[in-house]
Structure formats: C-alpha cells, structure tokens
Short mmCIF file of C-alpha atoms and ligand atoms in Angstrom, two decimals:
data_model
loop_
_atom_site.label_atom_id
_atom_site.label_comp_id
_atom_site.label_asym_id
_atom_site.label_seq_id
_atom_site.Cartn_x
_atom_site.Cartn_y
_atom_site.Cartn_z
CA MET A 1 -36.86 -9.40 36.76
CA ALA A 2 -38.35 -5.82 36.76
CA THR A 3 -36.47 -5.49 40.79
CA ARG A 4 -32.98 -6.67 39.09
CA LEU A 5 -33.19 -4.00 36.31
CA ALA A 6 -34.14 -1.52 39.21
CA ALA A 7 -31.16 -2.06 40.62
CA LEU A 8 -28.88 -1.13 37.72
CA PRO A 9 -27.34 2.30 38.62
CA SER A 10 -28.93 5.63 36.78
CA VAL A 11 -27.18 7.32 34.25
CA ASP A 12 -26.27 10.23 36.48
CA ARG A 13 -24.87 8.04 39.26
CA LEU A 14 -22.75 6.43 36.94
CA LEU A 15 -21.32 9.59 35.34
CA ASN A 16 -20.61 10.76 39.02
CA THR A 17 -18.42 7.82 39.67
CA GLN A 18 -14.70 9.14 40.39
CA THR A 19 -14.02 6.77 37.29
CA LEU A 20 -16.31 8.51 34.62
CA THR A 21 -16.02 12.17 36.12
CA LEU A 22 -12.22 11.56 35.20
CA ALA A 23 -13.28 10.40 31.59
CA ARG A 24 -15.84 12.97 31.12
CA GLN A 25 -12.89 15.83 31.60
CA THR A 26 -11.01 13.70 28.63
CA HIS A 27 -13.70 12.39 26.55
CA GLY A 28 -16.25 14.99 26.99
CA GLN A 29 -19.80 15.07 28.76
CA GLU A 30 -21.36 14.24 25.60
CA ARG A 31 -19.35 11.13 24.83
CA VAL A 32 -19.49 9.63 28.14
CA THR A 33 -23.01 9.70 28.46
CA ALA A 34 -23.54 8.06 25.17
CA VAL A 35 -21.49 5.07 25.89
CA VAL A 36 -23.17 5.03 29.60
CA ARG A 37 -26.58 5.00 28.12
CA ALA A 38 -25.11 2.12 25.42
CA HIS A 39 -23.84 -0.11 28.37
CA LEU A 40 -27.19 0.21 30.36
CA ALA A 41 -29.14 -0.73 27.23
CA ALA A 42 -26.74 -3.71 26.42
CA LEU A 43 -27.30 -4.78 30.11
CA ARG A 44 -31.15 -4.32 30.15
CA VAL A 45 -31.10 -6.67 26.81
CA ALA A 46 -29.10 -9.02 28.63
CA ALA A 47 -30.82 -9.56 31.46
CA ALA A 48 -34.30 -9.79 29.40
CA ARG A 49 -32.78 -12.63 27.33
CA ASP A 50 -31.48 -14.39 30.86
CA PRO A 51 -32.94 -13.76 34.00
CA ASP A 52 -30.33 -15.17 35.64
CA ALA A 53 -27.48 -13.16 34.27
CA ARG A 54 -25.00 -11.44 36.90
CA LEU A 55 -25.66 -7.65 37.11
CA PRO A 56 -21.96 -6.00 37.22
CA GLY A 57 -21.79 -3.36 40.11
CA LEU A 58 -21.16 0.35 40.08
CA ASP A 59 -17.47 0.32 39.91
CA ASP A 60 -17.20 -2.50 37.48
CA LEU A 61 -19.76 -0.89 35.16
CA ALA A 62 -17.68 2.20 35.56
CA SER A 63 -14.41 0.44 34.49
CA ALA A 64 -16.12 -1.70 31.81
CA ILE A 65 -17.67 2.07 30.18
CA ASP A 66 -14.01 3.52 30.69
CA ALA A 67 -12.28 0.77 29.22
CA THR A 68 -14.78 1.16 26.16
CA LEU A 69 -14.19 5.14 25.88
CA ALA A 70 -10.32 4.60 26.20
CA SER A 71 -10.47 1.59 23.11
CA SER A 72 -12.78 3.71 20.87
CA SER A 73 -10.66 6.66 21.10
CA LYS A 74 -7.88 4.77 19.25
CA PRO A 75 -7.38 6.02 16.19
CA SER A 76 -8.99 3.56 13.22
CA LEU A 77 -5.59 3.98 11.11
CA ARG A 78 -2.65 3.03 13.03
CA LYS A 79 0.86 1.63 12.74
CA VAL A 80 1.39 -2.24 12.25
CA PHE A 81 4.36 -4.37 12.04
CA ASN A 82 4.27 -5.76 8.84
CA LEU A 83 5.85 -9.15 9.32
CA THR A 84 4.10 -10.74 6.34
CA GLY A 85 7.48 -10.47 4.22
CA THR A 86 5.43 -8.63 1.55
CA VAL A 87 7.46 -5.29 1.34
CA LEU A 88 5.15 -3.18 -0.77
CA HIS A 89 1.95 -4.39 0.76
CA THR A 90 -1.10 -2.68 -0.69
CA ASN A 91 -3.28 -3.52 2.58
CA PHE A 92 -0.67 -1.69 4.81
CA GLY A 93 0.08 1.45 2.99
CA ARG A 94 2.98 0.01 0.69
CA ALA A 95 5.95 2.37 1.01
CA LEU A 96 6.96 4.17 3.81
CA LEU A 97 8.36 7.78 3.41
CA PRO A 98 11.80 9.22 4.30
CA ASP A 99 12.01 11.40 7.37
CA VAL A 100 12.66 14.24 4.81
CA ALA A 101 9.23 13.59 3.22
CA ILE A 102 7.54 13.31 6.31
CA ALA A 103 8.85 16.84 7.28
CA ALA A 104 8.27 18.26 4.32
CA LEU A 105 4.73 17.39 4.45
CA ALA A 106 4.36 18.18 8.08
CA ALA A 107 5.98 21.52 7.50
CA VAL A 108 3.00 22.44 4.50
CA ALA A 109 0.21 20.67 6.41
CA SER A 110 -0.69 23.53 9.20
CA ASP A 111 0.53 26.45 7.16
CA PRO A 112 -0.80 27.94 4.06
CA CYS A 113 1.89 27.30 1.13
CA ASN A 114 2.55 28.19 -2.55
CA LEU A 115 0.79 25.12 -3.79
CA GLU A 116 -0.71 26.94 -6.96
CA PHE A 117 1.04 30.24 -6.79
CA ASP A 118 4.26 31.40 -8.60
CA LEU A 119 6.06 33.27 -6.05
CA VAL A 120 8.36 35.08 -8.63
CA SER A 121 5.41 36.59 -10.82
CA GLY A 122 3.07 36.68 -7.89
CA ASN A 123 0.75 35.12 -10.06
CA ARG A 124 -1.32 31.44 -9.88
CA GLY A 125 0.84 28.60 -10.50
CA GLU A 126 0.64 25.37 -11.73
CA ARG A 127 0.99 22.56 -9.03
CA ASP A 128 2.54 19.90 -10.86
CA GLU A 129 5.44 22.36 -11.28
CA HIS A 130 6.59 21.52 -7.70
CA VAL A 131 7.53 18.10 -9.19
CA GLU A 132 7.65 18.23 -12.84
CA ALA A 133 11.23 19.39 -13.47
CA THR A 134 12.63 16.79 -11.38
CA ILE A 135 10.50 14.24 -12.80
CA CYS A 136 11.74 15.39 -16.64
CA ALA A 137 15.53 15.64 -15.33
CA LEU A 138 15.22 12.40 -14.05
CA THR A 139 13.25 10.14 -17.06
CA GLY A 140 14.00 12.49 -20.07
CA ALA A 141 10.43 13.07 -20.61
CA GLU A 142 9.41 16.37 -21.93
CA ALA A 143 6.44 16.84 -19.12
CA ALA A 144 5.06 15.45 -16.43
CA LEU A 145 1.85 15.44 -14.26
CA VAL A 146 0.88 13.48 -11.09
CA VAL A 147 -2.75 12.30 -10.22
CA ASN A 148 -4.16 10.20 -7.38
CA ASN A 149 -2.84 6.82 -8.37
CA ASN A 150 -1.49 4.81 -11.18
CA ALA A 151 -4.92 3.44 -12.22
CA ALA A 152 -5.87 7.36 -12.53
CA ALA A 153 -3.17 8.20 -14.45
CA VAL A 154 -3.79 5.10 -17.11
CA PHE A 155 -7.60 6.33 -16.60
CA LEU A 156 -6.71 9.96 -17.42
CA MET A 157 -4.51 8.99 -20.02
CA LEU A 158 -6.92 6.42 -22.16
CA ASN A 159 -9.81 9.15 -21.63
CA THR A 160 -7.95 11.95 -23.06
CA LEU A 161 -5.90 10.40 -25.98
CA ALA A 162 -8.32 7.76 -27.17
CA LEU A 163 -11.89 8.72 -26.66
CA ARG A 164 -14.31 6.52 -28.87
CA ARG A 165 -11.16 5.83 -30.52
CA ASP A 166 -9.44 1.99 -30.52
CA VAL A 167 -6.58 1.24 -28.23
CA VAL A 168 -4.79 -2.01 -29.40
CA VAL A 169 -3.52 -4.33 -26.60
CA SER A 170 -1.94 -7.40 -26.53
CA ARG A 171 -4.16 -10.47 -25.01
CA GLY A 172 -0.78 -11.30 -22.67
CA GLU A 173 -1.16 -7.71 -21.10
CA LEU A 174 -4.76 -7.82 -20.40
CA VAL A 175 -3.86 -7.78 -16.77
CA GLU A 176 -6.02 -7.46 -13.35
CA ILE A 177 -3.84 -5.66 -10.74
CA GLY A 178 -6.76 -6.37 -7.95
CA GLY A 179 -9.42 -3.86 -6.17
CA GLN A 180 -11.11 -3.58 -9.33
CA PHE A 181 -8.47 -2.51 -11.61
CA ARG A 182 -8.91 -4.23 -15.09
CA ILE A 183 -7.49 -3.15 -18.23
CA PRO A 184 -10.57 -3.79 -20.32
CA ASP A 185 -12.86 -2.40 -17.53
CA ILE A 186 -10.93 0.94 -17.35
CA MET A 187 -10.81 1.20 -20.97
CA THR A 188 -14.55 0.95 -21.35
CA ARG A 189 -14.63 3.48 -18.55
CA ALA A 190 -12.27 5.93 -20.04
CA GLY A 191 -14.37 5.69 -23.12
CA ALA A 192 -11.91 4.09 -25.17
CA LYS A 193 -12.27 0.92 -27.22
CA LEU A 194 -10.01 -1.98 -26.67
CA ARG A 195 -8.96 -3.87 -29.79
CA GLU A 196 -7.24 -6.95 -28.29
CA VAL A 197 -4.60 -8.56 -30.40
CA GLY A 198 -2.24 -11.79 -30.47
CA THR A 199 -3.04 -14.50 -28.01
CA THR A 200 -2.35 -14.96 -23.96
CA ASN A 201 1.15 -16.71 -24.63
CA ARG A 202 2.11 -15.19 -27.89
CA THR A 203 2.03 -11.53 -29.68
CA HIS A 204 4.17 -10.55 -32.48
CA ALA A 205 4.73 -7.35 -34.09
CA ARG A 206 2.71 -8.13 -37.19
CA ASP A 207 0.04 -8.67 -34.75
CA TYR A 208 0.19 -4.77 -33.79
CA ALA A 209 0.59 -3.85 -37.34
CA ASP A 210 -2.17 -5.41 -38.50
CA ALA A 211 -4.49 -4.33 -35.95
CA ILE A 212 -4.14 -0.48 -36.37
CA GLY A 213 -6.34 1.28 -38.63
CA ALA A 214 -7.93 4.48 -39.21
CA ARG A 215 -9.79 4.21 -35.87
CA THR A 216 -7.10 3.64 -33.93
CA ALA A 217 -5.65 6.12 -31.38
CA MET A 218 -3.00 4.33 -29.44
CA VAL A 219 -1.02 1.27 -28.58
CA LEU A 220 -1.20 0.42 -24.85
CA LYS A 221 1.77 -1.94 -23.37
CA VAL A 222 1.05 -3.05 -20.01
CA HIS A 223 3.91 -4.17 -17.74
CA ALA A 224 2.95 -7.84 -16.51
CA SER A 225 3.73 -7.12 -12.97
CA ASN A 226 2.12 -9.62 -10.92
CA TYR A 227 2.08 -12.56 -13.18
CA GLU A 228 4.54 -14.22 -15.47
CA ILE A 229 3.43 -16.23 -18.39
CA ARG A 230 6.37 -19.07 -19.07
CA GLY A 231 7.06 -21.53 -21.57
CA PHE A 232 6.19 -21.06 -25.26
CA VAL A 233 5.99 -17.05 -25.03
CA SER A 234 6.63 -14.46 -27.05
CA SER A 235 6.08 -10.38 -26.72
CA VAL A 236 6.93 -7.52 -28.31
CA ALA A 237 9.82 -5.19 -26.86
CA VAL A 238 8.50 -1.57 -26.52
CA GLU A 239 11.18 -0.37 -28.87
CA GLU A 240 9.72 -2.26 -31.65
CA VAL A 241 6.08 -1.39 -31.00
CA ALA A 242 7.25 2.19 -30.93
CA HIS A 243 8.52 1.77 -34.34
CA ILE A 244 5.53 0.08 -35.61
CA ALA A 245 3.12 3.13 -33.81
CA ARG A 246 5.13 5.84 -35.20
CA GLU A 247 5.09 4.24 -38.89
CA ARG A 248 1.32 4.44 -38.96
CA ASP A 249 0.85 7.63 -36.73
CA VAL A 250 -0.49 6.40 -33.55
CA LEU A 251 0.55 6.80 -29.86
CA LEU A 252 2.24 4.44 -28.00
CA GLY A 253 1.36 4.49 -23.93
CA VAL A 254 2.97 2.37 -21.51
CA ASP A 255 1.75 1.61 -18.13
CA LEU A 256 4.87 0.46 -16.24
CA GLY A 257 2.91 0.03 -12.85
CA SER A 258 5.65 -0.25 -10.31
CA GLY A 259 8.02 1.73 -12.62
CA THR A 260 11.14 2.38 -11.31
CA LEU A 261 13.92 5.52 -11.63
CA VAL A 262 16.85 3.29 -11.23
CA ASP A 263 18.02 0.00 -12.78
CA MET A 264 17.21 -2.30 -9.27
CA ARG A 265 19.87 -4.85 -10.56
CA ARG A 266 22.50 -2.53 -9.29
CA TRP A 267 21.56 -3.53 -5.54
CA GLY A 268 21.17 -7.17 -6.73
CA LEU A 269 17.32 -6.99 -6.94
CA PRO A 270 15.68 -8.20 -10.17
CA TYR A 271 15.44 -6.19 -13.29
CA GLU A 272 12.16 -4.01 -13.16
CA PRO A 273 11.91 -1.65 -16.29
CA THR A 274 12.74 2.20 -15.82
CA VAL A 275 10.89 4.95 -16.79
CA GLN A 276 13.53 6.51 -18.52
CA ALA A 277 14.58 3.15 -20.28
CA THR A 278 10.74 3.16 -21.53
CA ILE A 279 10.78 6.60 -22.76
CA ALA A 280 14.24 6.25 -24.26
CA ALA A 281 12.66 3.12 -26.15
CA GLY A 282 10.24 5.51 -27.80
CA ALA A 283 7.05 5.67 -25.69
CA ASP A 284 4.73 8.57 -26.08
CA VAL A 285 3.56 8.70 -22.42
CA VAL A 286 4.43 6.16 -19.37
CA THR A 287 2.49 6.13 -15.94
CA PHE A 288 3.77 4.56 -12.82
CA SER A 289 2.92 4.58 -9.15
CA GLY A 290 4.51 6.66 -6.96
CA ASP A 291 4.21 4.69 -3.80
CA LYS A 292 5.57 1.28 -5.14
CA LEU A 293 9.20 0.79 -6.34
CA LEU A 294 9.51 4.64 -6.41
CA GLY A 295 9.18 4.64 -2.69
CA GLY A 296 7.08 7.66 -2.34
CA PRO A 297 3.68 8.77 -1.37
CA GLN A 298 0.35 7.33 -3.28
CA CYS A 299 0.02 8.79 -6.73
CA GLY A 300 0.22 8.25 -10.08
CA ILE A 301 2.71 9.69 -12.52
CA VAL A 302 2.49 10.36 -16.15
CA ALA A 303 5.76 11.06 -17.79
CA GLY A 304 5.94 11.62 -21.52
CA ARG A 305 5.41 14.45 -24.83
CA ARG A 306 4.86 17.83 -24.06
CA ASP A 307 1.77 18.23 -26.31
CA LEU A 308 0.20 14.88 -24.67
CA VAL A 309 0.65 15.77 -21.16
CA GLU A 310 -0.57 19.05 -21.55
CA ARG A 311 -4.23 17.69 -23.37
CA MET A 312 -4.31 15.56 -20.17
CA ARG A 313 -3.71 18.40 -17.83
CA ARG A 314 -6.49 20.26 -19.80
CA ASN A 315 -8.64 17.35 -19.61
CA PRO A 316 -11.53 18.39 -16.57
CA LEU A 317 -10.85 14.99 -14.74
CA LYS A 318 -7.73 15.87 -14.13
CA ARG A 319 -8.98 18.26 -11.53
CA ALA A 320 -11.20 15.13 -10.17
CA LEU A 321 -8.23 13.13 -9.75
CA ARG A 322 -5.67 16.06 -8.67
CA VAL A 323 -3.60 15.32 -5.30
CA ASP A 324 -3.38 17.53 -2.47
CA LYS A 325 -0.16 19.88 -1.13
CA LEU A 326 0.78 16.73 1.31
CA ILE A 327 1.63 14.54 -1.63
CA PHE A 328 3.30 17.21 -3.88
CA ALA A 329 5.57 17.92 -0.48
CA ALA A 330 6.48 14.53 0.07
CA LEU A 331 6.76 13.32 -3.45
CA GLU A 332 9.10 16.33 -4.31
CA GLN A 333 11.43 15.20 -1.34
CA VAL A 334 11.54 11.43 -2.64
CA LEU A 335 12.22 12.49 -6.26
CA ARG A 336 14.99 14.73 -5.30
CA LEU A 337 16.63 11.51 -3.50
CA TYR A 338 16.81 10.01 -6.91
CA LEU A 339 19.73 12.65 -7.77
CA ASP A 340 21.91 11.06 -5.64
CA THR A 341 21.58 7.05 -6.31
CA GLU A 342 24.78 5.89 -4.64
CA ARG A 343 23.10 6.77 -1.38
CA LEU A 344 19.66 5.58 -2.04
CA PRO A 345 19.69 2.37 -0.21
CA GLU A 346 20.23 4.57 2.87
CA THR A 347 17.80 7.18 2.30
CA LEU A 348 14.94 5.60 0.70
CA PRO A 349 13.39 3.19 3.52
CA THR A 350 11.55 1.02 0.97
CA LEU A 351 14.85 -0.01 -0.96
CA ARG A 352 16.93 -0.18 2.59
CA MET A 353 14.17 -2.89 3.57
CA LEU A 354 14.44 -4.61 0.14
CA VAL A 355 18.32 -4.53 0.00
CA ARG A 356 18.73 -5.79 3.55
CA THR A 357 20.71 -9.04 3.64
CA PRO A 358 19.31 -12.36 5.37
CA GLU A 359 22.26 -11.87 8.02
CA GLU A 360 21.34 -8.54 9.44
CA ILE A 361 17.48 -9.76 9.07
CA GLY A 362 18.68 -12.89 10.94
CA ARG A 363 19.74 -10.63 13.80
CA VAL A 364 16.96 -9.14 13.95
CA ALA A 365 14.74 -12.57 13.80
CA GLN A 366 16.88 -13.84 16.74
CA ARG A 367 15.86 -10.90 18.83
CA VAL A 368 12.34 -11.60 18.26
CA ALA A 369 12.66 -15.17 18.85
CA ASP A 370 14.23 -14.56 21.97
CA GLU A 371 11.22 -12.05 23.14
CA LEU A 372 8.86 -14.82 21.83
CA ALA A 373 10.50 -17.89 23.78
CA ARG A 374 10.45 -15.68 26.77
CA ARG A 375 7.39 -14.87 26.59
CA LEU A 376 4.99 -17.70 25.39
CA PRO A 377 4.16 -20.64 27.30
CA ALA A 378 5.77 -24.02 26.84
CA GLU A 379 3.29 -25.18 24.47
CA TYR A 380 4.98 -23.17 21.29
CA ALA A 381 8.42 -23.98 19.96
CA VAL A 382 10.03 -20.72 18.79
CA GLU A 383 13.13 -20.90 15.84
CA VAL A 384 14.69 -18.88 13.11
CA VAL A 385 14.23 -20.02 10.14
CA GLU A 386 14.80 -18.86 6.36
CA CYS A 387 11.96 -17.64 4.49
CA SER A 388 11.48 -15.71 1.26
CA SER A 389 10.12 -12.08 1.39
CA GLN A 390 8.27 -10.60 -1.69
CA ILE A 391 8.74 -7.12 -2.95
CA GLY A 392 4.77 -6.65 -3.26
CA SER A 393 2.24 -4.31 -4.92
CA GLY A 394 2.47 -6.66 -8.32
CA ALA A 395 6.26 -5.72 -8.49
CA LEU A 396 8.43 -8.85 -9.43
CA PRO A 397 6.07 -11.51 -8.63
CA VAL A 398 8.11 -14.31 -9.41
CA ASP A 399 11.34 -13.35 -7.72
CA VAL A 400 11.26 -13.91 -4.09
CA LEU A 401 13.83 -12.35 -1.54
CA PRO A 402 15.86 -14.48 0.49
CA SER A 403 14.82 -13.66 4.32
CA LYS A 404 14.69 -14.54 7.80
CA GLY A 405 11.98 -14.56 10.29
CA VAL A 406 10.64 -16.33 13.42
CA GLN A 407 8.87 -19.44 12.95
CA VAL A 408 6.29 -20.43 15.80
CA ARG A 409 5.08 -23.96 16.03
CA SER A 410 2.65 -25.75 18.85
CA VAL A 411 3.80 -28.92 20.23
CA ARG A 412 0.32 -29.92 21.08
CA ALA A 413 -1.16 -32.76 19.71
CA ARG A 414 -2.16 -32.67 16.01
CA ARG A 415 -5.92 -31.93 16.97
CA GLU A 416 -5.35 -29.00 18.90
CA ARG A 417 -2.48 -27.54 17.04
CA HIS A 418 -4.30 -25.65 14.07
CA ARG A 419 -6.26 -23.79 17.47
CA GLU A 420 -3.14 -23.09 19.08
CA ILE A 421 -1.54 -21.50 15.95
CA LYS A 422 -4.87 -19.49 15.26
CA ARG A 423 -5.30 -17.97 18.99
CA LEU A 424 -1.20 -16.87 18.75
CA HIS A 425 -1.73 -15.53 15.39
CA ASP A 426 -4.97 -13.41 16.33
CA ALA A 427 -2.96 -12.44 19.78
CA LEU A 428 -0.19 -10.83 17.94
CA ARG A 429 -2.91 -8.85 15.77
CA ARG A 430 -4.40 -7.50 19.24
CA LEU A 431 -1.28 -6.25 20.70
CA PRO A 432 -1.09 -2.63 21.47
CA THR A 433 0.88 -2.24 18.03
CA PRO A 434 -0.42 -5.22 16.08
CA VAL A 435 1.82 -7.49 14.47
CA ILE A 436 0.94 -8.96 11.17
CA GLY A 437 2.35 -12.57 10.22
CA ARG A 438 1.24 -15.13 8.24
CA ILE A 439 0.38 -18.81 8.87
CA ASP A 440 2.28 -21.24 6.66
CA ASN A 441 2.32 -25.12 7.04
CA GLY A 442 0.71 -25.04 10.17
CA ALA A 443 2.96 -22.40 12.16
CA VAL A 444 3.34 -18.69 12.69
CA VAL A 445 6.04 -17.23 10.61
CA LEU A 446 7.33 -13.83 11.23
CA ASP A 447 9.24 -12.68 8.50
CA CYS A 448 11.58 -9.73 10.09
CA ARG A 449 12.71 -7.99 6.73
CA CYS A 450 10.43 -5.12 7.39
CA VAL A 451 11.73 -4.40 11.03
CA ALA A 452 13.13 -1.36 11.32
CA ASN A 453 13.58 -1.52 14.95
CA ALA A 454 13.92 -4.48 16.79
CA ASP A 455 13.99 -2.80 20.12
CA ASP A 456 10.37 -1.24 19.50
CA LEU A 457 8.63 -4.86 17.97
CA ALA A 458 10.17 -6.91 21.27
CA ALA A 459 8.87 -4.03 23.66
CA VAL A 460 5.46 -4.82 21.95
CA LEU A 461 5.99 -8.46 21.90
CA SER A 462 6.59 -8.20 25.62
CA HIS A 463 2.75 -7.67 26.05
CA LEU A 464 1.83 -11.31 24.60
CA GLU A 465 1.88 -12.73 28.23
CA ASN A 466 -1.20 -10.77 29.12
CA ASN A 467 -2.78 -10.94 25.55
CA LEU A 468 -3.01 -14.59 24.58
C1 PLP B 1 0.09 -1.42 -9.74
C2 PLP B 1 -0.36 -1.27 -10.93
C3 PLP B 1 -1.67 -0.27 -11.58
C4 PLP B 1 -2.43 0.44 -10.60
O1 PLP B 1 -1.76 1.20 -9.82
P1 PLP B 1 -2.15 1.87 -8.53
O2 PLP B 1 -0.84 2.86 -8.15
O3 PLP B 1 -2.16 0.94 -7.44
O4 PLP B 1 -3.21 2.57 -8.67
C5 PLP B 1 -1.89 -0.24 -12.67
N1 PLP B 1 -0.96 -0.81 -13.77
C6 PLP B 1 -0.19 -1.92 -13.49
C7 PLP B 1 0.79 -2.61 -14.23
C8 PLP B 1 0.36 -2.15 -12.09
O5 PLP B 1 1.30 -2.67 -11.58
#
C-alpha cells in the first residue's frame, strides 16, 4: 500500500509535464498547483479505500488534471438552447435582448457615463430620467421609476403608500407567482395590512366599497397572471374599482405583472391588459416587469401619478432597489422600439419568437430532426410533431401557442425505454451548449419555437454521438 502510493508522481513532476507546463501558462501557477494537489489527494483516498485500485500513469494524470482545469474555467453562467416551449422562462433568464440594447449596454459598461449627471446643466441628475419620458409617452402616466424587478416595484409601492395602513385585495387575486413572491407575504414585509374581500371565485363592487374605511390607504388589483378561475366567477373591472376608490378618497394600485405596452391581439396573441389601458381606466399607480412581455432587461417599472411616484422615489428603500447603468442602457433602447410598433415583431426578439408560425417553426424542426436522426443510434425514433408553446413567466397561462417540435422516442422494450429517454435528455444537457427539452409521455420533446438559428443548434447536436 505505502509503496503503491509512493509510486504516485510528486506535485513538481506533474507540474513539469508538457501538458501542465502549457496549462500553467493558460490558468496560472497557483490554480494548476491547487488542482494537482486535489487530484493527488483524491487518488490517495481512493487507494486507501481500495488497495487494488489502478493508479493512473503520469501522462494520464496530467491529462485528467488538464481536463478538470478546462471544464472549471468555463463560465458558470452560459448560453443554453431553450427547447422547452416556454418562451419567457424564468429559469433561463426570460426575455432576450435586441441587438440595439446589447450595443447600448456594452457601450456604457466599460466607460463612465452620465447615469446621474445632467449634461446640460452640469448638475447631479436622476437615473430614472433616462427612461421616464419614454415610459410616460407610451403609457400616458405622469411619472415613472425603475427598480430591480416587479416584486420590488410592488414592495416599494406598498411600503411607500400603505405603511401601517390597510390595503384591500380581492381573495381571487391573492396570487403566488413562485420564488417566494406571494401577495400576502410581500404585504406584511412592506408593512401594510392586508384586508381581504370577496371570495376565491367572486368579488363584487360592494365588497370593495364595504371594506374601505378610515384605515384604508389603497385598493390593490393584482393581475391573475399565472392561473385562471373558470366557472361561476365574477371580478370587478379596474375602471369600476377606480371609481369606488376615488369616491372614498383612497388610492388604486394595479400590479399587472407582465404588463405590455401594445395590445398583443394585433399579432394574433391572447389579450393581456396594457399599461396605458390600466392607467386610462383610472389606476393611480401601475407596476409591471421589464423582462416579461415587454421584452427587456430584468427590472420593475412603476408608472402613475407624479406625486405618488415622487414619494416612492424619496423612500430610502428606492436606493436599495435601484438598478445599474447596464439595465438603464438596455431598457432605454427596448422602450424606444415601442415608438414604432409596426416593426416590433422584427425588432423585439421575444415578440419575434411569440409570433412565429408553426410553418416557420416546422422548417427549423425538420432541420433539427434530420440532424438528430443522423447522430442518434437506431434505438431512437425521430419525428417532427405538433406541440404547444407557452408564453411563460406567468403571462397568459391558459393560452397556448401552436408550435412544432422534434419528438424522440425509444424503440426499445418498455422496461428499458424510460432509461434510454432519460439518458438522451441528460446527454442533450451536457452538450457544449446545453440543449434543454422536456420529457413528455415517455419521449423527449424539443419545441423549436425559440431556436433563433437552426444551423447553430444542428452544429451543437453533431456532438451528440460522442456524448450519449
Ligand atoms: C411576475 C409577476 C410578479 C413578479 O415580477 P418579477 O419581475 O418576477 O419580480 C408580480 N406580480 C405579478 C402579477 C406577476 O405576474
């Protein structure tokens, strides 16, 4: 045992192999030495556990260390192919930025910029000003501000406008968005008191009217973005709630979630309330996400009455929730695209994916299917199939978009099928650019709606042979 371990090369000998001499130039002396030590330590443990274990030779060991160095130097945050069929997938970073936005954020990333500096007067400026006028022009709001995400926007709104006071919310709108965002919890943390009205399926105008009292600061409407209650249901439109709120001198806040700035029905997509319609209907403040249907960077936007937005801007929490220059640079460009709605399906990648026709997606799917059929062993059957995409991120949950994808089944006996399919699903994820599909009915399904470039995907799939 002791003699076998003595046969392991020394740290120095390994460092001086040709492979690791080169590796030291790429990764640096310190990192290579640390990985060498870790490998040697692991081998000693393995040898102690199993005295018959085979110990690698010098060159094999150097190569293994080099491979570890190469794989650990890959960035943790990487591009993936999203073939899940969910366009705005929170786990994959939601909206894709247009090139103009990427160029704008790259331009300010490496240089100083006028983030909080007024170039005309030479005085200190306000970061929200870079986008505020455009948001107001697009939504009809008097003022606007930007924070880290929509959860932050809701939080800041409640904390500023309803601290230690009541907020009236319909029981049908006490939503959980996922990732710890629940309206009752956010309300408590923001220091406001939830006053529930109505029932899960029905809330009437008189429910709101009866609940408003001396302690009420605002009525909050929450867009039921990730679920739908069907059947014997009734809710009160923003317009009517606004009327009740105004009559009793309380505020109306609306959390739109995935607020949009254009009526998506124009492109055959399901209706999602727009920010401007909500403000026109009488909301005092509206909150929405920057990276859902809007198609921009992660942020939360508050739009509404000037006095209220100003109070929110002066809340010390605004400082803790603010966003950086990169987000403002990208958001400014994305908002500008909305000044030319005609061309939006071409200029805004998220919308481009959403309006893609099954025919167009089908052509991508065929290319992917051909590549898979060529690369996969005979126990897999590959076929282009119809499937349904979802918009995602809580937007329009029940409406699905007809799409095309590639289905891969295993032709093995039933017992082995499950394992084979899981093996393929895992192998796709381990490709140089991970390919994320889903398993549906015992088959791997790759919805091709979000594939921007079929050639890129095919090139990555060509590595499957060696990875399966
Ligand atoms: C998505 C959503 C949120 C949270 O927005 P984030 O941008 O994810 O923080 C809040 N409310 C509603 C209604 C939503 O749909």
